[in-house]
């Protein structure tokens, strides 16, 4: 359904350090670095057919996070959910909501962890128990 997700950053190098570490827990490698025609830096992480992008805002206004928005990352095990969370916190993210762990939902049992990145974007690491 989605081709990519792009978020803004007020400090692209800080975001690169954070996402290199966090997305590395999922197996993503170095991002493709691009400079827009406007001169703004952008990073493109590609992994398992998905693309996650980070950009300096092209309109030169400050990057802000979406209130009520969450970006979910699929994990392959409960351990990977915890590693994602712990790596995010170790690299400047903030743990939010409940501690990482198993939760029941109308969609079935899931292992979840929620963090905010250094720019305030809400991220979720999720493993759907079978």
Coordinates of N, CA, C and O in Angstrom, one line a residue:
X1 N 0.8 -1.2 0.0 CA 0.0 0.0 0.0 C 0.9 1.3 0.0 O 0.5 2.2 -0.7
X2 N 2.0 1.3 0.8 CA 2.8 2.5 0.8 C 4.1 2.3 0.0 O 4.6 1.2 0.0
X3 N 4.5 3.4 -0.6 CA 5.8 3.3 -1.3 C 6.9 3.7 -0.4 O 8.0 3.2 -0.5
X4 N 6.6 4.7 0.5 CA 7.6 5.2 1.4 C 7.0 6.0 2.5 O 5.8 6.4 2.4
X5 N 7.8 6.2 3.5 CA 7.4 7.2 4.6 C 8.5 8.2 4.7 O 9.7 7.8 4.7
X6 N 8.2 9.5 4.8 CA 9.2 10.5 4.9 C 8.9 11.4 6.2 O 7.7 11.7 6.3
X7 N 9.9 11.6 7.0 CA 9.7 12.5 8.1 C 10.8 13.6 8.0 O 11.7 13.5 7.2
X8 N 10.5 14.7 8.7 CA 11.5 15.8 8.7 C 12.4 15.8 9.9 O 12.1 15.1 10.9
X9 N 13.5 16.4 9.7 CA 14.5 16.5 10.8 C 15.1 17.9 10.9 O 15.4 18.5 9.9
X10 N 15.3 18.3 12.1 CA 16.0 19.6 12.3 C 17.5 19.5 12.4 O 18.2 20.5 12.5
X11 N 17.9 18.2 12.5 CA 19.4 17.9 12.6 C 19.6 16.6 11.8 O 19.5 15.6 12.5
X12 N 19.9 16.7 10.6 CA 20.0 15.5 9.7 C 21.1 14.5 10.2 O 21.0 13.3 10.1
X13 N 22.2 15.1 10.7 CA 23.3 14.2 11.2 C 22.9 13.5 12.5 O 23.2 12.3 12.6
X14 N 22.2 14.2 13.4 CA 21.7 13.5 14.6 C 20.7 12.4 14.2 O 20.8 11.3 14.7
X15 N 19.8 12.7 13.2 CA 18.9 11.7 12.8 C 19.6 10.5 12.2 O 19.2 9.4 12.4
X16 N 20.6 10.8 11.4 CA 21.4 9.7 10.8 C 22.0 8.8 11.9 O 21.9 7.5 11.8
X17 N 22.6 9.3 12.9 CA 23.2 8.5 13.9 C 22.1 7.7 14.6 O 22.3 6.5 14.9
X18 N 21.0 8.3 14.9 CA 19.9 7.6 15.6 C 19.3 6.5 14.7 O 19.2 5.4 15.2
X19 N 19.0 6.8 13.5 CA 18.3 5.8 12.6 C 19.3 4.8 12.1 O 18.9 3.6 11.8
X20 N 20.6 5.1 11.9 CA 21.6 4.1 11.6 C 21.5 3.0 12.7 O 21.5 1.8 12.4
X21 N 21.5 3.4 13.9 CA 21.5 2.4 15.0 C 20.2 1.7 15.1 O 20.2 0.5 15.2
X22 N 19.1 2.5 15.2 CA 17.8 1.9 15.4 C 17.4 1.0 14.2 O 16.9 -0.2 14.4
X23 N 17.5 1.5 13.0 CA 17.1 0.6 11.8 C 18.1 -0.5 11.6 O 17.7 -1.5 11.0
X24 N 19.3 -0.3 12.1 CA 20.2 -1.4 12.0 C 19.8 -2.6 12.8 O 20.1 -3.8 12.5
X25 N 19.0 -2.4 13.9 CA 18.4 -3.6 14.6 C 17.5 -4.4 13.8 O 17.2 -5.5 14.1
X26 N 16.9 -3.8 12.7 CA 16.0 -4.5 11.8 C 16.7 -5.0 10.6 O 16.1 -5.7 9.8
X27 N 18.0 -4.7 10.5 CA 18.8 -5.2 9.3 C 19.0 -4.2 8.2 O 19.5 -4.5 7.2
X28 N 18.5 -3.0 8.4 CA 18.7 -1.9 7.4 C 20.2 -1.5 7.4 O 20.8 -1.3 8.5
X29 N 20.7 -1.2 6.2 CA 22.1 -0.8 6.1 C 22.2 0.7 6.0 O 21.2 1.4 6.4
X30 N 23.3 1.2 5.6 CA 23.5 2.6 5.4 C 22.5 3.2 4.5 O 22.1 2.6 3.5
X31 N 22.0 4.4 4.8 CA 21.1 5.1 3.9 C 21.7 5.6 2.6 O 22.9 5.9 2.6
X32 N 20.9 5.8 1.6 CA 21.3 6.5 0.4 C 21.2 8.0 0.7 O 20.1 8.4 1.2
X33 N 22.3 8.8 0.6 CA 22.2 10.2 0.9 C 22.0 10.9 -0.4 O 22.6 10.7 -1.4
X34 N 21.0 11.9 -0.3 CA 20.7 12.7 -1.5 C 20.6 14.1 -1.1 O 20.2 14.4 0.0
X35 N 20.8 15.0 -2.1 CA 20.6 16.4 -1.9 C 19.6 16.9 -2.8 O 19.7 16.7 -4.1
X36 N 18.5 17.4 -2.3 CA 17.4 17.9 -3.2 C 17.9 19.1 -4.0 O 18.9 19.7 -3.7
X37 N 17.2 19.4 -5.1 CA 17.6 20.5 -5.9 C 17.7 21.8 -5.1 O 18.4 22.7 -5.5
X38 N 16.9 21.9 -4.0 CA 16.9 23.0 -3.1 C 18.2 23.1 -2.3 O 18.4 24.1 -1.6
X39 N 18.9 22.0 -2.2 CA 20.1 22.0 -1.4 C 19.9 21.3 -0.1 O 20.9 21.1 0.7
X40 N 18.7 20.8 0.2 CA 18.4 20.2 1.5 C 18.8 18.7 1.5 O 18.6 18.0 0.5
X41 N 19.4 18.3 2.6 CA 19.9 16.9 2.7 C 18.7 15.9 3.0 O 17.8 16.3 3.7
X42 N 18.8 14.7 2.4 CA 17.8 13.7 2.6 C 18.5 12.4 2.7 O 19.6 12.1 2.1
X43 N 17.9 11.5 3.5 CA 18.4 10.1 3.7 C 17.3 9.1 3.4 O 16.2 9.3 3.8
X44 N 17.7 8.1 2.6 CA 16.8 7.0 2.2 C 17.3 5.7 2.7 O 18.3 5.2 2.2
X45 N 16.6 5.1 3.7 CA 16.9 3.8 4.2 C 16.0 2.8 3.4 O 14.8 2.9 3.5
X46 N 16.6 1.8 2.8 CA 15.8 0.8 2.0 C 16.0 -0.6 2.7 O 17.2 -1.0 3.0
X47 N 14.9 -1.3 2.9 CA 15.0 -2.6 3.5 C 13.7 -3.4 3.2 O 12.6 -2.9 3.5
X48 N 13.9 -4.6 2.8 CA 12.8 -5.5 2.5 C 11.6 -4.9 1.8 O 10.5 -5.1 2.1
X49 N 12.0 -4.2 0.7 CA 10.9 -3.6 -0.1 C 10.3 -2.3 0.4 O 9.5 -1.7 -0.2
X50 N 10.8 -1.8 1.5 CA 10.3 -0.5 2.1 C 11.3 0.5 2.1 O 12.5 0.2 2.1
X51 N 10.9 1.8 2.1 CA 11.8 2.9 2.1 C 11.4 3.9 3.2 O 10.2 4.3 3.3
X52 N 12.3 4.2 4.1 CA 12.1 5.2 5.2 C 13.0 6.3 4.9 O 14.2 6.2 4.8
X53 N 12.4 7.5 4.8 CA 13.2 8.7 4.4 C 13.2 9.8 5.5 O 12.2 9.9 6.2
X54 N 14.3 10.5 5.5 CA 14.4 11.6 6.5 C 14.9 12.8 5.6 O 15.8 12.7 4.8
X55 N 14.3 14.0 5.8 CA 14.6 15.1 5.0 C 14.7 16.4 5.9 O 13.9 16.6 6.8
X56 N 15.6 17.3 5.5 CA 15.5 18.6 6.0 C 14.3 19.2 5.4 O 14.1 19.0 4.1
X57 N 13.4 19.9 6.1 CA 12.2 20.5 5.4 C 12.6 21.4 4.3 O 13.3 22.3 4.4
X58 N 12.0 21.1 3.1 CA 12.3 21.8 1.9 C 11.8 23.3 2.0 O 12.3 24.2 1.3
X59 N 10.8 23.5 2.8 CA 10.2 24.9 2.9 C 11.0 25.7 3.9 O 10.6 26.9 4.2
X60 N 12.1 25.2 4.5 CA 12.9 25.9 5.5 C 12.3 26.2 6.8 O 12.8 27.0 7.6
X61 N 11.1 25.6 7.0 CA 10.5 25.8 8.3 C 10.9 24.6 9.2 O 11.4 23.6 8.7
X62 N 10.8 24.7 10.5 CA 11.2 23.7 11.4 C 10.4 22.4 11.2 O 9.2 22.4 10.9
X63 N 11.1 21.3 11.3 CA 10.4 20.0 11.3 C 9.6 19.8 12.5 O 10.1 20.1 13.6
X64 N 8.4 19.2 12.4 CA 7.6 18.9 13.6 C 7.1 17.5 13.4 O 7.0 17.0 12.3
X65 N 6.7 16.9 14.6 CA 6.1 15.6 14.5 C 4.6 15.7 14.4 O 4.0 16.7 14.8
X66 N 4.0 14.6 14.0 CA 2.5 14.5 13.9 C 1.9 14.2 15.2 O 2.3 13.1 15.8
X67 N 1.0 15.0 15.7 CA 0.3 14.7 16.9 C -0.7 13.6 16.6 O -1.6 13.8 15.8
X68 N -0.6 12.5 17.2 CA -1.5 11.3 16.9 C -0.9 10.4 15.9 O -1.5 9.3 15.6
X69 N 0.2 10.8 15.3 CA 0.8 9.9 14.3 C 1.8 8.9 14.9 O 2.5 9.3 15.8
X70 N 1.9 7.8 14.3 CA 2.8 6.7 14.7 C 3.4 6.0 13.5 O 2.6 5.7 12.6
X71 N 4.7 5.8 13.5 CA 5.3 5.1 12.4 C 5.7 3.7 13.0 O 6.4 3.6 13.9
X72 N 5.1 2.6 12.4 CA 5.3 1.3 12.9 C 6.4 0.5 12.1 O 6.4 0.6 10.9
X73 N 7.3 -0.2 12.8 CA 8.3 -1.0 12.2 C 8.1 -2.4 12.6 O 7.9 -2.8 13.7
X74 N 8.0 -3.3 11.5 CA 7.8 -4.7 11.7 C 9.0 -5.4 12.2 O 10.1 -5.2 11.6
X75 N 8.9 -6.1 13.3 CA 10.0 -6.9 13.9 C 9.8 -8.4 13.7 O 8.6 -8.8 13.4
X76 N 10.8 -9.2 13.7 CA 10.7 -10.6 13.5 C 10.7 -11.5 14.7 O 10.6 -12.7 14.7
X77 N 10.8 -10.8 15.9 CA 10.8 -11.5 17.2 C 10.6 -10.6 18.3 O 10.8 -9.4 18.2
X78 N 10.1 -11.1 19.5 CA 10.0 -10.2 20.7 C 11.3 -9.6 21.1 O 11.4 -8.5 21.5
X79 N 12.4 -10.4 20.9 CA 13.7 -9.9 21.2 C 14.1 -8.7 20.4 O 14.8 -7.7 20.8
X80 N 13.7 -8.7 19.1 CA 14.0 -7.6 18.2 C 13.3 -6.3 18.6 O 13.8 -5.2 18.5
X81 N 12.0 -6.5 19.1 CA 11.3 -5.4 19.6 C 12.0 -4.7 20.8 O 12.2 -3.5 20.8
X82 N 12.5 -5.5 21.7 CA 13.3 -5.0 22.9 C 14.6 -4.3 22.4 O 15.0 -3.3 22.9
X83 N 15.3 -4.9 21.4 CA 16.5 -4.4 21.0 C 16.3 -3.0 20.3 O 17.0 -2.1 20.4
X84 N 15.2 -3.0 19.4 CA 14.8 -1.7 18.8 C 14.7 -0.6 19.8 O 15.2 0.5 19.8
X85 N 13.8 -0.9 20.9 CA 13.5 0.0 21.9 C 14.8 0.4 22.7 O 15.1 1.6 22.8
X86 N 15.6 -0.5 23.1 CA 16.8 -0.2 23.9 C 17.8 0.6 23.1 O 18.5 1.5 23.6
X87 N 17.9 0.2 21.8 CA 18.9 1.0 20.9 C 18.4 2.4 20.7 O 19.2 3.3 20.7
X88 N 17.1 2.6 20.5 CA 16.5 3.9 20.4 C 16.8 4.8 21.6 O 17.3 5.9 21.5
X89 N 16.6 4.2 22.8 CA 16.8 5.0 24.0 C 18.3 5.3 24.2 O 18.7 6.4 24.6
X90 N 19.2 4.4 23.8 CA 20.6 4.6 24.0 C 21.1 5.6 23.0 O 22.2 6.1 23.2
X91 N 20.4 5.9 21.9 CA 20.8 6.9 20.9 C 20.0 8.1 20.9 O 19.9 8.8 19.9
X92 N 19.4 8.5 22.0 CA 18.7 9.8 22.1 C 17.2 9.7 22.0 O 16.6 10.8 22.1
X93 N 16.7 8.6 21.9 CA 15.2 8.4 21.9 C 14.7 8.4 23.3 O 15.4 8.3 24.3
X94 N 13.3 8.6 23.4 CA 12.7 8.5 24.7 C 11.6 7.4 24.7 O 10.8 7.4 23.8
X95 N 11.7 6.6 25.7 CA 10.7 5.5 25.9 C 9.4 6.2 26.3 O 9.4 7.0 27.2
X96 N 8.3 5.7 25.6 CA 7.0 6.3 26.0 C 6.0 5.2 26.2 O 6.2 4.0 25.8
X97 N 4.8 5.5 26.7 CA 3.7 4.6 27.0 C 4.2 3.5 27.9 O 5.1 3.7 28.8
X98 N 3.7 2.3 27.8 CA 4.1 1.2 28.6 C 5.4 0.6 28.2 O 5.9 0.8 27.1
X99 N 6.1 -0.1 29.2 CA 7.4 -0.7 28.8 C 7.2 -1.7 27.7 O 6.1 -2.2 27.5
X100 N 8.2 -2.0 26.9 CA 8.1 -3.0 25.9 C 7.6 -4.3 26.4 O 8.0 -4.7 27.5
X101 N 6.8 -4.9 25.6 CA 6.3 -6.2 26.0 C 5.0 -6.7 25.3 O 4.5 -6.0 24.4
X102 N 4.5 -7.8 25.7 CA 3.3 -8.5 25.1 C 2.1 -7.8 25.6 O 1.9 -7.4 26.7
X103 N 1.2 -7.5 24.6 CA -0.1 -6.8 24.9 C -1.2 -7.5 24.1 O -0.9 -7.9 22.9
X104 N -2.3 -7.6 24.7 CA -3.5 -8.1 23.9 C -4.2 -6.9 23.2 O -4.2 -5.8 23.8
X105 N -4.7 -7.2 22.1 CA -5.4 -6.2 21.3 C -6.6 -6.9 20.6 O -6.6 -8.1 20.4
X106 N -7.5 -6.1 20.0 CA -8.5 -6.7 19.2 C -8.0 -7.5 18.0 O -8.6 -8.3 17.4
X107 N -6.7 -7.1 17.6 CA -6.1 -7.8 16.4 C -5.2 -9.0 16.9 O -4.6 -9.6 16.0
X108 N -5.3 -9.3 18.1 CA -4.5 -10.5 18.6 C -3.3 -10.0 19.5 O -3.1 -8.8 19.6
X109 N -2.6 -10.9 20.0 CA -1.4 -10.6 20.9 C -0.3 -10.1 20.0 O 0.0 -10.6 18.9
X110 N 0.3 -9.0 20.6 CA 1.5 -8.4 19.9 C 2.5 -8.0 20.9 O 2.2 -7.6 22.0
X111 N 3.8 -8.0 20.5 CA 4.9 -7.5 21.3 C 5.1 -6.1 20.8 O 5.3 -5.9 19.6
X112 N 5.0 -5.1 21.7 CA 5.1 -3.7 21.2 C 6.1 -2.9 22.1 O 6.3 -3.2 23.3
X113 N 6.7 -1.9 21.5 CA 7.5 -0.9 22.2 C 7.4 0.4 21.5 O 7.3 0.5 20.2
X114 N 7.2 1.5 22.2 CA 7.0 2.8 21.7 C 8.1 3.7 22.2 O 8.5 3.8 23.4
X115 N 8.6 4.5 21.2 CA 9.7 5.5 21.5 C 9.4 6.8 20.7 O 8.7 6.7 19.7
X116 N 10.0 7.9 21.1 CA 10.1 9.1 20.3 C 11.5 9.3 19.9 O 12.4 9.1 20.7
X117 N 11.7 9.6 18.6 CA 13.0 9.9 18.1 C 13.4 11.3 18.6 O 12.7 12.0 19.2
X118 N 14.7 11.7 18.3 CA 15.2 13.0 18.8 C 14.4 14.2 18.3 O 14.4 15.3 18.9
X119 N 13.6 14.1 17.2 CA 12.8 15.2 16.7 C 11.3 15.0 17.2 O 10.5 15.8 16.8
X120 N 11.0 14.0 18.0 CA 9.7 13.9 18.6 C 8.8 13.0 17.8 O 7.6 12.8 18.2
X121 N 9.2 12.3 16.7 CA 8.4 11.4 16.0 C 8.1 10.1 16.8 O 9.1 9.6 17.4
X122 N 6.9 9.7 16.8 CA 6.5 8.5 17.6 C 6.8 7.3 16.7 O 6.2 7.1 15.6
X123 N 7.6 6.3 17.2 CA 7.9 5.1 16.6 C 7.4 3.9 17.4 O 7.4 3.9 18.6
X124 N 6.9 2.9 16.7 CA 6.5 1.6 17.3 C 7.2 0.5 16.7 O 7.3 0.3 15.5
X125 N 7.8 -0.4 17.5 CA 8.4 -1.6 17.1 C 7.3 -2.7 17.4 O 6.8 -2.7 18.5
X126 N 7.0 -3.5 16.4 CA 5.9 -4.5 16.6 C 6.2 -5.9 16.1 O 6.7 -6.0 15.0
X127 N 6.0 -6.9 16.9 CA 6.0 -8.3 16.5 C 4.6 -8.9 16.8 O 4.2 -8.9 18.0
X128 N 4.0 -9.3 15.8 CA 2.7 -10.0 16.0 C 2.9 -11.4 16.3 O 3.4 -12.2 15.5
X129 N 2.5 -11.8 17.5 CA 2.6 -13.2 18.0 C 1.7 -14.1 17.1 O 0.6 -13.6 16.8
X130 N 2.1 -15.2 16.8 CA 1.4 -16.1 15.9 C 0.4 -17.0 16.7 O 0.5 -17.3 17.8

